[in-house]
Each structure stands twice: as structure tokens, then as C-alpha cells.
Short mmCIF file of C-alpha atoms and ligand atoms in Angstrom, two decimals:
data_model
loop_
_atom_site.label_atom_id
_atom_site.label_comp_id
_atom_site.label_asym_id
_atom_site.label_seq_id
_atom_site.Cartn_x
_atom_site.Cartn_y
_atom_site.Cartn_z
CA UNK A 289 -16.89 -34.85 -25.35
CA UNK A 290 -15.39 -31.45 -26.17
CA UNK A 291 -12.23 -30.44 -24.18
CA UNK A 292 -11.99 -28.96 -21.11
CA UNK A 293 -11.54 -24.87 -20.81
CA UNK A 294 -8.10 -25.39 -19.11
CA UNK A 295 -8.07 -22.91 -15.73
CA UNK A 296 -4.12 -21.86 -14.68
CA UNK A 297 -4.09 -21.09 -11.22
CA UNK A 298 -6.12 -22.02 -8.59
CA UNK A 299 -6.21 -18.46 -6.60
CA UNK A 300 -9.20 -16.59 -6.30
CA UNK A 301 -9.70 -15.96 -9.94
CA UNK A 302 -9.15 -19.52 -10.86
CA UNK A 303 -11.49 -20.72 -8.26
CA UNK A 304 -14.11 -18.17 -9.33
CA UNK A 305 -13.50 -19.27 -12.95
CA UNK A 306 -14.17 -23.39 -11.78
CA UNK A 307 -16.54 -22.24 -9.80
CA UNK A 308 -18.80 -20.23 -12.69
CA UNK A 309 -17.71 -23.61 -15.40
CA UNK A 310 -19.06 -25.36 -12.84
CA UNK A 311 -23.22 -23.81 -12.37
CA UNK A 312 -22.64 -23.67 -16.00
CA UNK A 313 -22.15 -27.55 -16.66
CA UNK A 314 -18.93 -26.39 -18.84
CA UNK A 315 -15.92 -28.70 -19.01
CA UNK A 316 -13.05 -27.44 -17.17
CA UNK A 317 -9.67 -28.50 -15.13
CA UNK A 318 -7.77 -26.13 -13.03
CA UNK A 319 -4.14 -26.43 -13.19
CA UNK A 320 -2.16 -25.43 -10.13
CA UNK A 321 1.82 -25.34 -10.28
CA UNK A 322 2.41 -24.87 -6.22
CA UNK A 323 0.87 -27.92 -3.96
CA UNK A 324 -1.51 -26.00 -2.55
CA UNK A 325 -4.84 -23.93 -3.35
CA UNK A 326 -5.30 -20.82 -2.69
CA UNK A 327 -2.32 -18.47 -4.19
CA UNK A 328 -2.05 -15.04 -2.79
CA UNK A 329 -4.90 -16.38 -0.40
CA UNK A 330 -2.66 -18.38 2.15
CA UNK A 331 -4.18 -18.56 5.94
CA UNK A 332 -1.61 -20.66 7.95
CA UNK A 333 0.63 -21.00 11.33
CA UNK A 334 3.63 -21.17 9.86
CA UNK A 335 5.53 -21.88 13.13
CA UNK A 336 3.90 -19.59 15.39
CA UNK A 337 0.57 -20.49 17.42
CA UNK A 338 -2.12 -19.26 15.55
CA UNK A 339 -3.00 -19.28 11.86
CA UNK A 340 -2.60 -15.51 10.68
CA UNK A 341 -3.05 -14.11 6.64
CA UNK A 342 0.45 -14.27 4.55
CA UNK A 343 -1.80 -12.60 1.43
CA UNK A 344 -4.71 -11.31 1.38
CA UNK A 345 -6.75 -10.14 4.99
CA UNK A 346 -9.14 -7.59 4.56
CA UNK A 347 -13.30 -8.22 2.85
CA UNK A 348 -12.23 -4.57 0.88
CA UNK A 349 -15.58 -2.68 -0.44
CA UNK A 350 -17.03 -5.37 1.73
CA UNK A 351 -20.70 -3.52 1.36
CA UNK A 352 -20.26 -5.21 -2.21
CA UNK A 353 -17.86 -7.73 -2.05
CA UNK A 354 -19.32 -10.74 -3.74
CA UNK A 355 -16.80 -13.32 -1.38
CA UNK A 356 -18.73 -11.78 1.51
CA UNK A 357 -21.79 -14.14 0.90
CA UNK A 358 -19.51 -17.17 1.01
CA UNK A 359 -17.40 -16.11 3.95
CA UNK A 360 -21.38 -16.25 5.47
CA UNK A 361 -21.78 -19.80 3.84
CA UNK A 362 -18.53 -21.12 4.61
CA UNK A 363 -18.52 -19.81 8.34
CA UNK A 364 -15.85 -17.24 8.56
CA UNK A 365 -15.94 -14.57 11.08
CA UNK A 366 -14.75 -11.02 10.45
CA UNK A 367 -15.50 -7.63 11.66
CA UNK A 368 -17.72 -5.11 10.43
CA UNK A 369 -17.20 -2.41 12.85
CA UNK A 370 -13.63 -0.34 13.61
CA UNK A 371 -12.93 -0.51 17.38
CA UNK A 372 -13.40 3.24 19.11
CA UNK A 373 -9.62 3.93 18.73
CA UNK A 374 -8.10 1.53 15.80
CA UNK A 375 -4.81 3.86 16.04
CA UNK A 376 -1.49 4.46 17.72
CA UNK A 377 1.44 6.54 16.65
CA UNK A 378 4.53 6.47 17.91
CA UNK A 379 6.72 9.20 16.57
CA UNK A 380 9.32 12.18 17.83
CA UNK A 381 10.67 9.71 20.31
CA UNK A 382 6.59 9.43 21.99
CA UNK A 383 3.46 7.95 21.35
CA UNK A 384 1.11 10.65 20.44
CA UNK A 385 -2.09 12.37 21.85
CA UNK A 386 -5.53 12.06 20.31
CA UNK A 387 -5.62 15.60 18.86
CA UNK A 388 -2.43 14.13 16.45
CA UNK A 389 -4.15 10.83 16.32
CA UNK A 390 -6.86 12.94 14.58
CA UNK A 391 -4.53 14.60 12.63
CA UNK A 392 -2.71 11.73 11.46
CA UNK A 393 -5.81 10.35 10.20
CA UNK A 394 -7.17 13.59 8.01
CA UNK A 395 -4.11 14.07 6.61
CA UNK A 396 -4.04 10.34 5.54
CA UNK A 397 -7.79 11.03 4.87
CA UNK A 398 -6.27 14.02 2.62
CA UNK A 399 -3.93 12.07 0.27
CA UNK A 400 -6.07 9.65 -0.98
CA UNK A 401 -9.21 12.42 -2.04
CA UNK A 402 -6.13 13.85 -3.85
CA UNK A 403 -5.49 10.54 -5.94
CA UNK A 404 -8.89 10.36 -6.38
CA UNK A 405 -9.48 13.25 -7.89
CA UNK A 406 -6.55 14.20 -9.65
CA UNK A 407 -7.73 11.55 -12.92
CA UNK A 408 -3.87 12.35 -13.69
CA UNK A 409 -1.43 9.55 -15.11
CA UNK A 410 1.11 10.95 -13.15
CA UNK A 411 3.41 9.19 -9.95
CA UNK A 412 1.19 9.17 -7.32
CA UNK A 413 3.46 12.06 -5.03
CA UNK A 414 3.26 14.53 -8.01
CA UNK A 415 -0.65 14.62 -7.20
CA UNK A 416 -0.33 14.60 -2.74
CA UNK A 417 -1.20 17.58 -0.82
CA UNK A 418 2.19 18.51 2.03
CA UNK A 419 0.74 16.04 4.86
CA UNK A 420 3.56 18.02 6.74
CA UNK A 421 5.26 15.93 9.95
CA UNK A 422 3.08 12.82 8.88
CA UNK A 423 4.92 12.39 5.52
CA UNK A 424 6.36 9.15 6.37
CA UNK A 425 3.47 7.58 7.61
CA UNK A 426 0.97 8.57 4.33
CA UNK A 427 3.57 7.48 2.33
CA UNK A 428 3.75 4.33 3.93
CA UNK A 429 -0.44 3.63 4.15
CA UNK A 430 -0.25 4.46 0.18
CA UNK A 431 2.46 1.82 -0.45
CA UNK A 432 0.08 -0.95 1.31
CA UNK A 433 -2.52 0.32 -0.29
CA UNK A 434 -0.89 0.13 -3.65
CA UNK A 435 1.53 -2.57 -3.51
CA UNK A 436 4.29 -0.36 -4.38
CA UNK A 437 5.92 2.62 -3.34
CA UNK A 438 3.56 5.39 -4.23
CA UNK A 439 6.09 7.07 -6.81
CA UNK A 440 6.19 4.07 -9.22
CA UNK A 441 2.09 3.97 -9.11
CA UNK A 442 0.15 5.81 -11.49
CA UNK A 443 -2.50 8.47 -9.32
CA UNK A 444 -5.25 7.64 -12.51
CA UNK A 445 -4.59 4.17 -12.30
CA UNK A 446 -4.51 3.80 -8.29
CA UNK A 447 -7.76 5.57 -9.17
CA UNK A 448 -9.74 3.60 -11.00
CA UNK A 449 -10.38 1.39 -7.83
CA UNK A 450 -13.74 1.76 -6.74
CA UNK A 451 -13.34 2.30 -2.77
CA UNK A 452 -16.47 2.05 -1.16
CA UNK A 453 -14.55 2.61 2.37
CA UNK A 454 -16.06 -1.24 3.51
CA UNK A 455 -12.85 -3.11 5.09
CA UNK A 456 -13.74 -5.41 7.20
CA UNK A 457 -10.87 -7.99 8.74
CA UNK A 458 -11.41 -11.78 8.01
CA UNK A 459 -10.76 -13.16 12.26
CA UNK A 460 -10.83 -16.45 10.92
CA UNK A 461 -8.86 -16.47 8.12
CA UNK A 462 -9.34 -14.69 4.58
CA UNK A 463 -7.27 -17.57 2.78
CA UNK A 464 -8.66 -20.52 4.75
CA UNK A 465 -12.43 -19.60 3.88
CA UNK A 466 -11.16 -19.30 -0.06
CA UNK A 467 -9.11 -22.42 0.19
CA UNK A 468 -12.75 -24.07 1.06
CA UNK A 469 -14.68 -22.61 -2.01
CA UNK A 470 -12.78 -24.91 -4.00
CA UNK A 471 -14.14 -27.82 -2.28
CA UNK A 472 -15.08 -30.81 -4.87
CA UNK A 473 -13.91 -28.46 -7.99
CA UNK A 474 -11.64 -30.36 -10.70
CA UNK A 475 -8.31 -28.94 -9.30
CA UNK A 476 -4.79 -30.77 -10.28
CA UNK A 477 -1.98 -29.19 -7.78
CA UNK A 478 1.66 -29.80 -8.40
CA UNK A 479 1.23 -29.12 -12.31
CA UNK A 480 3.70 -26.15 -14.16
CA UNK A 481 2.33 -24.92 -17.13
CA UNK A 482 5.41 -24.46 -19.60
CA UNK A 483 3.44 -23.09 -22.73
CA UNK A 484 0.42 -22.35 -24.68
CA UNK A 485 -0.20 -22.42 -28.34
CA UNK A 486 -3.28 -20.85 -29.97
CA UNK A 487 -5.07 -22.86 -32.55
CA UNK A 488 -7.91 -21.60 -34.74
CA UNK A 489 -10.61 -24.12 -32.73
CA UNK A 490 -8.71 -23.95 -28.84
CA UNK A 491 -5.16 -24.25 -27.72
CA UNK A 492 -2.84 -26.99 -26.58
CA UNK A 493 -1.43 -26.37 -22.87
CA UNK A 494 2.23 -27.75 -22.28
CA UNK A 495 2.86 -28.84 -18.86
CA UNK A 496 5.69 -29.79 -17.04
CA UNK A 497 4.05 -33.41 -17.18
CA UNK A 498 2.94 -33.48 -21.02
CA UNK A 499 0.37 -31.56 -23.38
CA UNK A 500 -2.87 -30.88 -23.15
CA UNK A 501 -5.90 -29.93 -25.54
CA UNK A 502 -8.19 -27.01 -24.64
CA UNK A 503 -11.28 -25.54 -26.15
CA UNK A 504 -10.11 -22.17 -24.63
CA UNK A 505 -7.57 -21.35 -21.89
CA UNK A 506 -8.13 -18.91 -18.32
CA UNK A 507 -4.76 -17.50 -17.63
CA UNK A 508 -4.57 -16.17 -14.07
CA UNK A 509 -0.70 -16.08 -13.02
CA UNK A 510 -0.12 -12.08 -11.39
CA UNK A 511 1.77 -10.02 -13.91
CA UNK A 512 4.96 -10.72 -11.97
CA UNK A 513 4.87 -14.29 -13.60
CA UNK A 514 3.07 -13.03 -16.87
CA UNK A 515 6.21 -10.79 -17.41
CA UNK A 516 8.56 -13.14 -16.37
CA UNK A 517 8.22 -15.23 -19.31
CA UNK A 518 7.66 -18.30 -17.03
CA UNK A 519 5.20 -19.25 -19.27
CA UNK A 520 5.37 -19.26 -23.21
CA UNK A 521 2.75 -17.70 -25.41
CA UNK A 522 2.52 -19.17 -28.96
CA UNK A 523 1.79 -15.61 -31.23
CA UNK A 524 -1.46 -14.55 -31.03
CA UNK A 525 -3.21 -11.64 -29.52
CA UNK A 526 -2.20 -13.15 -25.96
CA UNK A 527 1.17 -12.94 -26.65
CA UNK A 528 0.35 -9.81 -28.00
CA UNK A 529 -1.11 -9.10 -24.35
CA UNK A 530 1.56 -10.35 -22.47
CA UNK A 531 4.21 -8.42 -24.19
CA UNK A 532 2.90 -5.35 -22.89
CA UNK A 533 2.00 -6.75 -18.98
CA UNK A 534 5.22 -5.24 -17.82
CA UNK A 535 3.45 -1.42 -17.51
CA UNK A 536 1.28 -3.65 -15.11
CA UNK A 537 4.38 -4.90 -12.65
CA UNK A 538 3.20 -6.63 -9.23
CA UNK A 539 5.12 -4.65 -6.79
CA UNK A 540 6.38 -5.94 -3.40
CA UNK A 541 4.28 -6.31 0.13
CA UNK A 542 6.00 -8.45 2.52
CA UNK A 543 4.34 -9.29 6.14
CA UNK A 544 6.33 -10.26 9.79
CA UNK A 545 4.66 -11.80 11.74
CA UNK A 546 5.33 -11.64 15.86
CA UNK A 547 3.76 -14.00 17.85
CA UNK A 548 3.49 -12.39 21.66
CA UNK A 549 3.29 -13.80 25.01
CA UNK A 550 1.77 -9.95 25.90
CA UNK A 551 0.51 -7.17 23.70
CA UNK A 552 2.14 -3.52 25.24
CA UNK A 553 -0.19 -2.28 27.34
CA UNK A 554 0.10 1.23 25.33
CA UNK A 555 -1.79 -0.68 22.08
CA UNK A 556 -4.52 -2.67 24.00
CA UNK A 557 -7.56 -1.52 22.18
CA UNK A 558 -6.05 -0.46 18.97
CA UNK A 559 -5.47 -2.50 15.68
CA UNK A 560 -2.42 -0.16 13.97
CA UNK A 561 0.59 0.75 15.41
CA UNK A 562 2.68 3.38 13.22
CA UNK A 563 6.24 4.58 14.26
CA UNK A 564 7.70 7.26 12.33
CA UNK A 565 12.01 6.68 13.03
CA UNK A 566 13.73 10.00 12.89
CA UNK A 567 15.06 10.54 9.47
CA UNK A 568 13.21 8.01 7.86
CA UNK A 569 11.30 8.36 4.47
CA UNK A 570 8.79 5.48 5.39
CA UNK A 571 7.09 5.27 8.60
CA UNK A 572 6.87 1.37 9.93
CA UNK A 573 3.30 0.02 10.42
CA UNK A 574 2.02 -2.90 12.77
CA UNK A 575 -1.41 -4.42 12.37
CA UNK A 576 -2.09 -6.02 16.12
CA UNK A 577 -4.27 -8.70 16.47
CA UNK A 578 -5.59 -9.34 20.10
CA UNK A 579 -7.06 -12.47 21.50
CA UNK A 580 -5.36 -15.54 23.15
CA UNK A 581 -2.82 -15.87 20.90
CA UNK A 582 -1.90 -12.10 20.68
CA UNK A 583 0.45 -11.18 17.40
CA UNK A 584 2.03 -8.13 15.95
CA UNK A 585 2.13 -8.26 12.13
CA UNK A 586 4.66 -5.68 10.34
CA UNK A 587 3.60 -4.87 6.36
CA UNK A 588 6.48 -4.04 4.42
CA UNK A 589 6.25 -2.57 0.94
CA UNK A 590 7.96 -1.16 -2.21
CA UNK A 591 11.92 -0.86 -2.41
CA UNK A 592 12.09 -2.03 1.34
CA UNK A 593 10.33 -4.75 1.20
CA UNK A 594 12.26 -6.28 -2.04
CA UNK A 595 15.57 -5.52 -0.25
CA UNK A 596 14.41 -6.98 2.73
CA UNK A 597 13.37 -10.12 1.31
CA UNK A 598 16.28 -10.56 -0.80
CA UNK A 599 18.65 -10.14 2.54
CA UNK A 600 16.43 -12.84 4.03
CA UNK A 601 14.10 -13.53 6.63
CA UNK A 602 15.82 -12.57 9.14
CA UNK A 603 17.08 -8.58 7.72
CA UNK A 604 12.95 -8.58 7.48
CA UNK A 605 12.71 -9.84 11.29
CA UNK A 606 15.69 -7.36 12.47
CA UNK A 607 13.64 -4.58 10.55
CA UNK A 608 10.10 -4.80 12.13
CA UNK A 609 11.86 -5.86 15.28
CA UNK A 610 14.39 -2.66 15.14
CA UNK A 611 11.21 -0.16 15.49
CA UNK A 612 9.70 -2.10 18.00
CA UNK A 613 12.70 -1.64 20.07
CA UNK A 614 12.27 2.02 19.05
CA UNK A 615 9.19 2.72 20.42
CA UNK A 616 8.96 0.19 22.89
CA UNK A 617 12.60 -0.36 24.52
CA UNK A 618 14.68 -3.52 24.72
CA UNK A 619 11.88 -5.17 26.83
CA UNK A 620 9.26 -5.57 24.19
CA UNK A 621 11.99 -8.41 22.29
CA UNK A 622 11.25 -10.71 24.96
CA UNK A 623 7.26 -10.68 24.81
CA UNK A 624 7.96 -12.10 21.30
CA UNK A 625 7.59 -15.64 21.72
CA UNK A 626 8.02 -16.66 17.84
CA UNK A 627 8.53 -14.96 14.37
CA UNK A 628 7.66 -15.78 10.56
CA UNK A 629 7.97 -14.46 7.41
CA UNK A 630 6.37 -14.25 4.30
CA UNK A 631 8.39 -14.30 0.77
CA UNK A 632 5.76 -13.08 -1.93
CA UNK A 633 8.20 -11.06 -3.65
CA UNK A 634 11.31 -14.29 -4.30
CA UNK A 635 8.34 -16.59 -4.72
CA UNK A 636 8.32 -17.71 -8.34
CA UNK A 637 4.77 -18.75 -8.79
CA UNK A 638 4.05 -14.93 -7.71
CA UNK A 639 6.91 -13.02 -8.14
CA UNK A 640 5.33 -9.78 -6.23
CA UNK A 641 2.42 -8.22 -4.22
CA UNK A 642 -0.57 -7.54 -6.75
CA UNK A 643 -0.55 -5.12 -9.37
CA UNK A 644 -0.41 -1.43 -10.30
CA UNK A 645 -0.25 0.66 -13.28
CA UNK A 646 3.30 2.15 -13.73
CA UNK A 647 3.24 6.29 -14.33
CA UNK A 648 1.85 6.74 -17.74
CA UNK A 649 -0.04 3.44 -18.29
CA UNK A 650 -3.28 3.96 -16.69
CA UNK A 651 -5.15 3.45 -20.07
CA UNK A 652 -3.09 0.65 -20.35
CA UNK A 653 -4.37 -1.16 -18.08
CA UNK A 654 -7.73 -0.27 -19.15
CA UNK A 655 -7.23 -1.43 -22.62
CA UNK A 656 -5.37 -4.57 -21.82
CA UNK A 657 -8.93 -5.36 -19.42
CA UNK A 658 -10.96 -5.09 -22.12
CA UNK A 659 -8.38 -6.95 -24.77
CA UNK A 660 -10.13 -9.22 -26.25
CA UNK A 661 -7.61 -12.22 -27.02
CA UNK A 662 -9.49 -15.23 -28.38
CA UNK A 663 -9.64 -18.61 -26.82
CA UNK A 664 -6.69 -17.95 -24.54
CA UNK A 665 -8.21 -15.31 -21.83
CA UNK A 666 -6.81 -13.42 -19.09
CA UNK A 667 -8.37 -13.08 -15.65
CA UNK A 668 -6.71 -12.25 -11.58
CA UNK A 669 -6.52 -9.20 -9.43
CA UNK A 670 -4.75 -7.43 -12.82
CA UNK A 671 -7.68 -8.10 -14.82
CA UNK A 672 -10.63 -5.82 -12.61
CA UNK A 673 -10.22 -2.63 -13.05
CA UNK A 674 -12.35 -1.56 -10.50
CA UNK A 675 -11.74 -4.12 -7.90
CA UNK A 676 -7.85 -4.06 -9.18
CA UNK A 677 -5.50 -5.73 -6.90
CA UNK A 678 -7.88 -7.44 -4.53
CA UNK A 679 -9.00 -11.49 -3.92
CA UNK A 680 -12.76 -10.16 -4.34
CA UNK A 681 -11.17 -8.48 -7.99
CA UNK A 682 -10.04 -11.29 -8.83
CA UNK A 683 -12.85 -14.04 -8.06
CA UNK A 684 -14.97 -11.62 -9.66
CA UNK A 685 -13.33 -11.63 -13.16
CA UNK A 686 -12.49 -15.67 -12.68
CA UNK A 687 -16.38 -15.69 -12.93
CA UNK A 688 -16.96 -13.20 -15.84
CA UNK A 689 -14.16 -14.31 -17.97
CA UNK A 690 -15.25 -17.83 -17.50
CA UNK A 691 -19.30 -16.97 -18.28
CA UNK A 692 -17.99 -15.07 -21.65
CA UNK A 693 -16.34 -18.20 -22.47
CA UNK A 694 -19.14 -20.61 -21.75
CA UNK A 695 -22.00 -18.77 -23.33
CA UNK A 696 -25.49 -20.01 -22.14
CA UNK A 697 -27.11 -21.54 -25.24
C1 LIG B 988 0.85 -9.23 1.46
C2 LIG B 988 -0.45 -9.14 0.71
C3 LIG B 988 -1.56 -8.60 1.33
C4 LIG B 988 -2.79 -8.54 0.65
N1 LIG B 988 -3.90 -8.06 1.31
C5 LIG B 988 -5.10 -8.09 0.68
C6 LIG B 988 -6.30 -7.79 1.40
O1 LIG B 988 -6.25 -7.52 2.60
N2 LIG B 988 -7.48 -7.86 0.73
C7 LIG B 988 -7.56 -8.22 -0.60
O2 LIG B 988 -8.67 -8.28 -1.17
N3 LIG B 988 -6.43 -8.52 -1.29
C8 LIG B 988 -5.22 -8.49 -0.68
N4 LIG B 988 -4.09 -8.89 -1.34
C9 LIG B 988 -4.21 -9.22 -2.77
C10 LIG B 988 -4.87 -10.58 -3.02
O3 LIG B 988 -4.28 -11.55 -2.19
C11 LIG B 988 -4.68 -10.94 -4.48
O4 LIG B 988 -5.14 -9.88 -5.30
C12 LIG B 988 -5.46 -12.18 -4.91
O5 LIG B 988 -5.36 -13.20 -3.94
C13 LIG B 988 -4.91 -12.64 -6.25
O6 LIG B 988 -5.62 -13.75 -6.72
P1 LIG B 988 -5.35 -14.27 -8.20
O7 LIG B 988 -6.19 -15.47 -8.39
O8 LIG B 988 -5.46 -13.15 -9.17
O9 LIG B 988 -3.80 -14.67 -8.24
P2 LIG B 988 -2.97 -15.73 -7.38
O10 LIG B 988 -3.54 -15.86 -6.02
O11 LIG B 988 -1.54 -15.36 -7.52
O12 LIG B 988 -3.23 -17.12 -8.13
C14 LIG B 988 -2.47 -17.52 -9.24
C15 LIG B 988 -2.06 -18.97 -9.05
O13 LIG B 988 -1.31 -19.38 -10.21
C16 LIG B 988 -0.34 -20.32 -9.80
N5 LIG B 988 0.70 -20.39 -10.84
C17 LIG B 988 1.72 -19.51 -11.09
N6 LIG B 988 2.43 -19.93 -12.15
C18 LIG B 988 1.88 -21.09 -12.59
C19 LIG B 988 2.16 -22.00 -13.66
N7 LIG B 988 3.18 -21.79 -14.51
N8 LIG B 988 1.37 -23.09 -13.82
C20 LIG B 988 0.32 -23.33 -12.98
N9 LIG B 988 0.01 -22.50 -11.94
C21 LIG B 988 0.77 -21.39 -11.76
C22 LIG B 988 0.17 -19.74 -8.49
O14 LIG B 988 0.79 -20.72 -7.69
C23 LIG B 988 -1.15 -19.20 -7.86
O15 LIG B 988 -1.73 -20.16 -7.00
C24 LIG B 988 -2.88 -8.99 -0.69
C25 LIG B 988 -1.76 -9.56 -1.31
C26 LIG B 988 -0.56 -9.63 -0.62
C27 LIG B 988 0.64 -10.25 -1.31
#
């Protein structure tokens, strides 16, 4: 029997790279350092009463998101519609009227037509209309969006995602329903990879438990790990790859979750909460989720969120809970009934958010995508240019990297 094509990573792309080995009768074993499946995919409790998204949350371009169809299969529940008033704004010490709510949103609206159609490699601010008093809060929906504060992004690069507007939140759980694709694929959890040496017929995988032989090799660590060296490359055109991945950093999106005994009256029927602190650069955004077990999450991003997370959970706790108090008053710390944290950016098996071009590599990225690098292949969020940066992304190019390898005869 030939060997396996040797899978590293079991996140989206890894799955969708079993998963296509799989229809295709190929050979194949997944390799997966952490003890769990999933990667940036990661529905769980963590402490607090319900199960809430550490990673990934939202179906994006979900008209044409292929991981739609199995969210149907598997059961999930999301929603397709935005409620009649998704936000509120807290800022200049009030929350604000509709009229602003309206204004918030075409200004936000604004920015990203100007990445869009700027095509220029240039930080993404060089390219942004003046959103005026709603500076801090469109800078802060760009660094979610990107991963990354908005100056380190490139505006052609940011651009080269194919929005089709389609977001549609996973209710049950984005990371659960990809945790149960992988259902009865050839997964091994708890397994570093060390190294990987080309050879003119496959490549030989080291491991942190002993060598392995491959007839080709799916790489799907983010770039964070790529560039961290954390794995060796033998010389070779992936090496060659790899030595460049550092243009493509993984930025830094953190998430704090509240758990609430009461949502505010002020945000019943909305989804976002942004409050814009006097004198701040970055407004601070909630996502609230309703229901019986009511939570506020906080999404952190760029230079805050890595020196949050390096002070520690609880600087990220005092942070979110700090603007809260803001808007809110003193009160609103006692209708939290539990916090968590997650730690993307310290986490060494992802070492970061998801990736962006830096300021000058937008064709970068583009050429490193269509690189082609032998028997040892690259695939992950990184590797789709258009989907870049999303779990849909990278399933997608798990599967196409996977069928390239495993021609049909
Ligand atoms: C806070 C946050 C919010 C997000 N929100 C969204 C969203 O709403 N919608 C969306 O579509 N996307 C979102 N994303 C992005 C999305 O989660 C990722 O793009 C996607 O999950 C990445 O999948 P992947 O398979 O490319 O990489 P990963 O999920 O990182 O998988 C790589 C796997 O490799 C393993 N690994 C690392 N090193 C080794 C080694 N040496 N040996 C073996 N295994 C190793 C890791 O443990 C990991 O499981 C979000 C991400 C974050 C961090």
C-alpha cells in the first residue's frame, strides 16, 4: 500500500482535506498537535453556563458558503435574518438616537467601499474616507474584520476577499458543528509535528513521537506557527514558501466573554453594543447574545488585544468590564454572573487571529496561493484568497489542495 498523504492540523482545512482524501478513497492521516479537533473552531463553556464561540462565529458569504450545507446536515441552527435594530452606541457620555445609529452605520458602510475600491497596497487608513466623530468605532469594526489593526493591513489585500454581505450567526455553535464533520475521519490528536523533509517520491514527517513516510504532505498550521519556525522545513520550494509567510502575519483577536444573570434593558433587541470612551483611538464592541443564558461577548483586536493577553486574563476582563461600567454604571458588574477568556494570540499551536497581508504584500499573498511547492502543500484560512481568513476559506482549500493531490485516475 502506498503511504498516506500526511494532513497537519485538524482545523477546518485539515478536516476539509480528510474529508475530500476520504470520497476520493486516497490514503491519508491527520495529525493534530493540541488534544482536541477543531483549531480556531472551538465551541465550548469554558466555566460559564452556556457553550459560546472562542474562534470562529459567523457562516461569512453564507449565500455561498460551502459549510452551510453541513451546518443543515449536521443540525446547527443559525440566523439568516438581522433583527430590526442589531445596533447600540454608547458614546459622548449617552447612548445614541436612531438618526446617529444610521449614521454610525453609513459611515462604517463608507470605509469598507473605500478598501474595496481603492485596489491600493497601501495601510488600510491611507485609503478611509474622515468617518468624522465615529472614527473610533470604524476603526475598531475594521480591526475585527481584519484581524489586525487596520494600519498594519494592506487595503488591496483586505480586498481581495470576496464579501457577498451573507453573515449569518451559528446559535448553536460554529465550532461544535465543525468538530462533528470530522466524525469517523483518520484523526491522531496529541501528535507535534517537529519537521518535514522533501524527497524526490514524498516526504518523511518527524513527530514528536517518531518519523513518518508520506507520499505528499497538507500543511495547515496559521502563519503565526508557519513563521514561528515551530516546524522545520527540509529545503525545497516549501521552505522556500515559508521563508516568506512572515508578510502574511496572523494578527491578534481576543474574545471576553460575560455570562449575565440580566441583559440591560437599553440592549434588549440589539446584537452590538459599541462605546466610544472619550479620548480613545478604538471604540470597544460587545456582541450580545440573548436567550436563557444571556452573555455579553467583548472582541478585542490588534495592539490591544496582544497587550491584553500578555497582561493576562484578567487586564482583558478589567478592559471589557471598564467600558461596561462606562456606559452602564457600577450596577451592570453585578449582573455578571461569570467571565472567560480566550488566549489565541499566547497560544502556541496558533500564535494569532487569522491572517492578513502586511502593507506592500498584497501580491504576495497572491503568489504564495498559487506557489506551487511539490509534494509538501500548503492549505488554511492563509491559503484562499478570496475566502482569506475565514473557517469556510479554509475548508474550502483543505478540499482543493487535497483533490490536486489525489488526482482522479
Ligand atoms: C477570535 C476569532 C474569531 C473568528 N471569527 C470568525 C468568524 O466569525 N467566521 C469565520 O469564518 N472565521 C472566523 N475566524 C477565523 C477562523 O476561525 C479561522 O480562519 C479558521 O478556523 C482557520 O482554520 P485552519 O484550519 O486554517 O487553521 P486552524 O484552525 O488553526 O487549524 C490548524 C491546526 O493545526 C494544529 N497545529 C499547530 N501546530 C501543529 C503541529 N506542529 N503539529 C500538529 N498540529 C499542529 C493546531 O492545533 C490547529 O488545530 C475567527 C478566528 C478568531 C481567532
Amino acid at each position: 500500500m502506498s503511504d498516506p498523504i500526511i494532513i497537519i492540523g485538524a482545523g477546518a482545512a485539515g478536516i476539509g482535506a480528510a474529508l475530500e482524501c476520504a470520497a476520493r478513497g486516497a490514503p491519508y492521516l491527520v495529525l493534530e498537535a493540541s488534544d482536541r479537533i477543531g483549531g480556531r473552531a472551538y465551541t465550548a463553556a469554558s466555566g460559564l453556563p452556556g457553550a459560546w464561540d472562542h474562534g470562529c462565529h459567523w457562516l461569512h458569504c453564507a449565500d455561498v458558503n460551502p459549510l452551510v450545507a453541513w451546518a443543515d446536515q449536521l443540525g446547527a441552527t443559525y440566523r439568516t435574518a438581522e433583527v430590526a435594530n442589531p445596533y447600540q452606541i454608547w458614546t459622548d457620555g449617552a447612548f445614541v438616537g436612531a438618526s446617529d445609529v444610521h449614521a454610525y452605520d453609513a459611515a462604517v458602510t463608507a470605509a469598507f467601499d473605500a478598501v474595496e475600491r481603492s485596489g491600493r497596497d497601501v495601510p488600510i487608513p491611507e485609503v478611509l474616507p474622515d468617518a468624522g466623530r465615529w472614527t473610533p468605532a470604524v476603526r475598531q469594526i475594521l480591526a475585527l474584520m481584519a484581524g489586525e489593526d487596520a494600519a498594519r493591513v494592506s487595503a488591496a489585500g483586505y480586498a481581495d476577499y470576496a464579501d457577498t454581505g451573507q453573515n449569518w450567526p451559528v446559535l448553536s455553535g460554529y465550532g461544535a458543528f465543525i468538530g462533528a464533520m470530522a466524525a469517523g475521519l483518520s484523526i491522531r490528536t496529541g501528535i507535534t509535528v517537529r519537521a518535514i523533509t522533501q524527497r524526490s517520491n514524498g516526504a518523511t514527517v518527524i513527530t514528536d513521537q517518531g518519523a513518518l513516510n508520506a507520499s505528499g504532505v497538507i500543511v495547515t498550521v496559521s502563519t503565526g506557527v508557519l513563521a514561528s519556525g515551530a516546524i522545520g522545513f527540509g529545503p525545497g520550494p516549501a521552505a522556500d514558501l515559508v521563508a516568506k509567510i512572515g508578510d502574511i502575519p496572523c494578527g491578534a483577536y481576543e474574545k471576553v466573554a460575560f455570562a449575565m444573570d440580566v441583559l440591560p434593558p437599553e440592549l434588549h433587541g440589539t446584537r452590538f453594543l459599541s462605546i466610544q470612551q472619550a479620548g480613545a483611538d478604538l471604540a470597544t464592541s460587545f456582541q450580545i447574545i440573548p436567550g436563557a443564558a444571556p452573555m455579553m461577548l467583548c472582541h478585542v483586536a490588534g495592539d490591544t488585544a496582544r497587550a491584553l493577553t500578555a497582561a493576562g486574563p484578567a487586564a482583558l476582563t478589567d478592559y471589557a468590564q471598564g467600558a461596561l461600567v462606562q456606559a452602564f454604571g457600577a450596577g451592570i458588574s453585578e449582573r455578571i454572573v461569570g467571565t472567560a477568556t480566550t488566549g489565541w494570540t499566547e497560544n502556541p499551536l496558533i500564535l494569532g487571529s487569522y491572517s492578513q497581508a502586511r502593507p506592500g504584500a498584497a501580491q504576495l499573498r497572491r503568489d504564495l496561493i498559487a506557489a506551487d511547492t511539490g509534494c509538501v502543500a500548503f492549505a488554511g484560512e492563509a491559503f484562499s484568497l478570496h475566502w482569506q481568513s475565514t473557517a469556510h476559506g479554509a475548508y474550502q482549500s483543505g478540499r482543493d489542495v487535497a483533490a490536486r493531490m489525489t488526482p482522479l485516475s
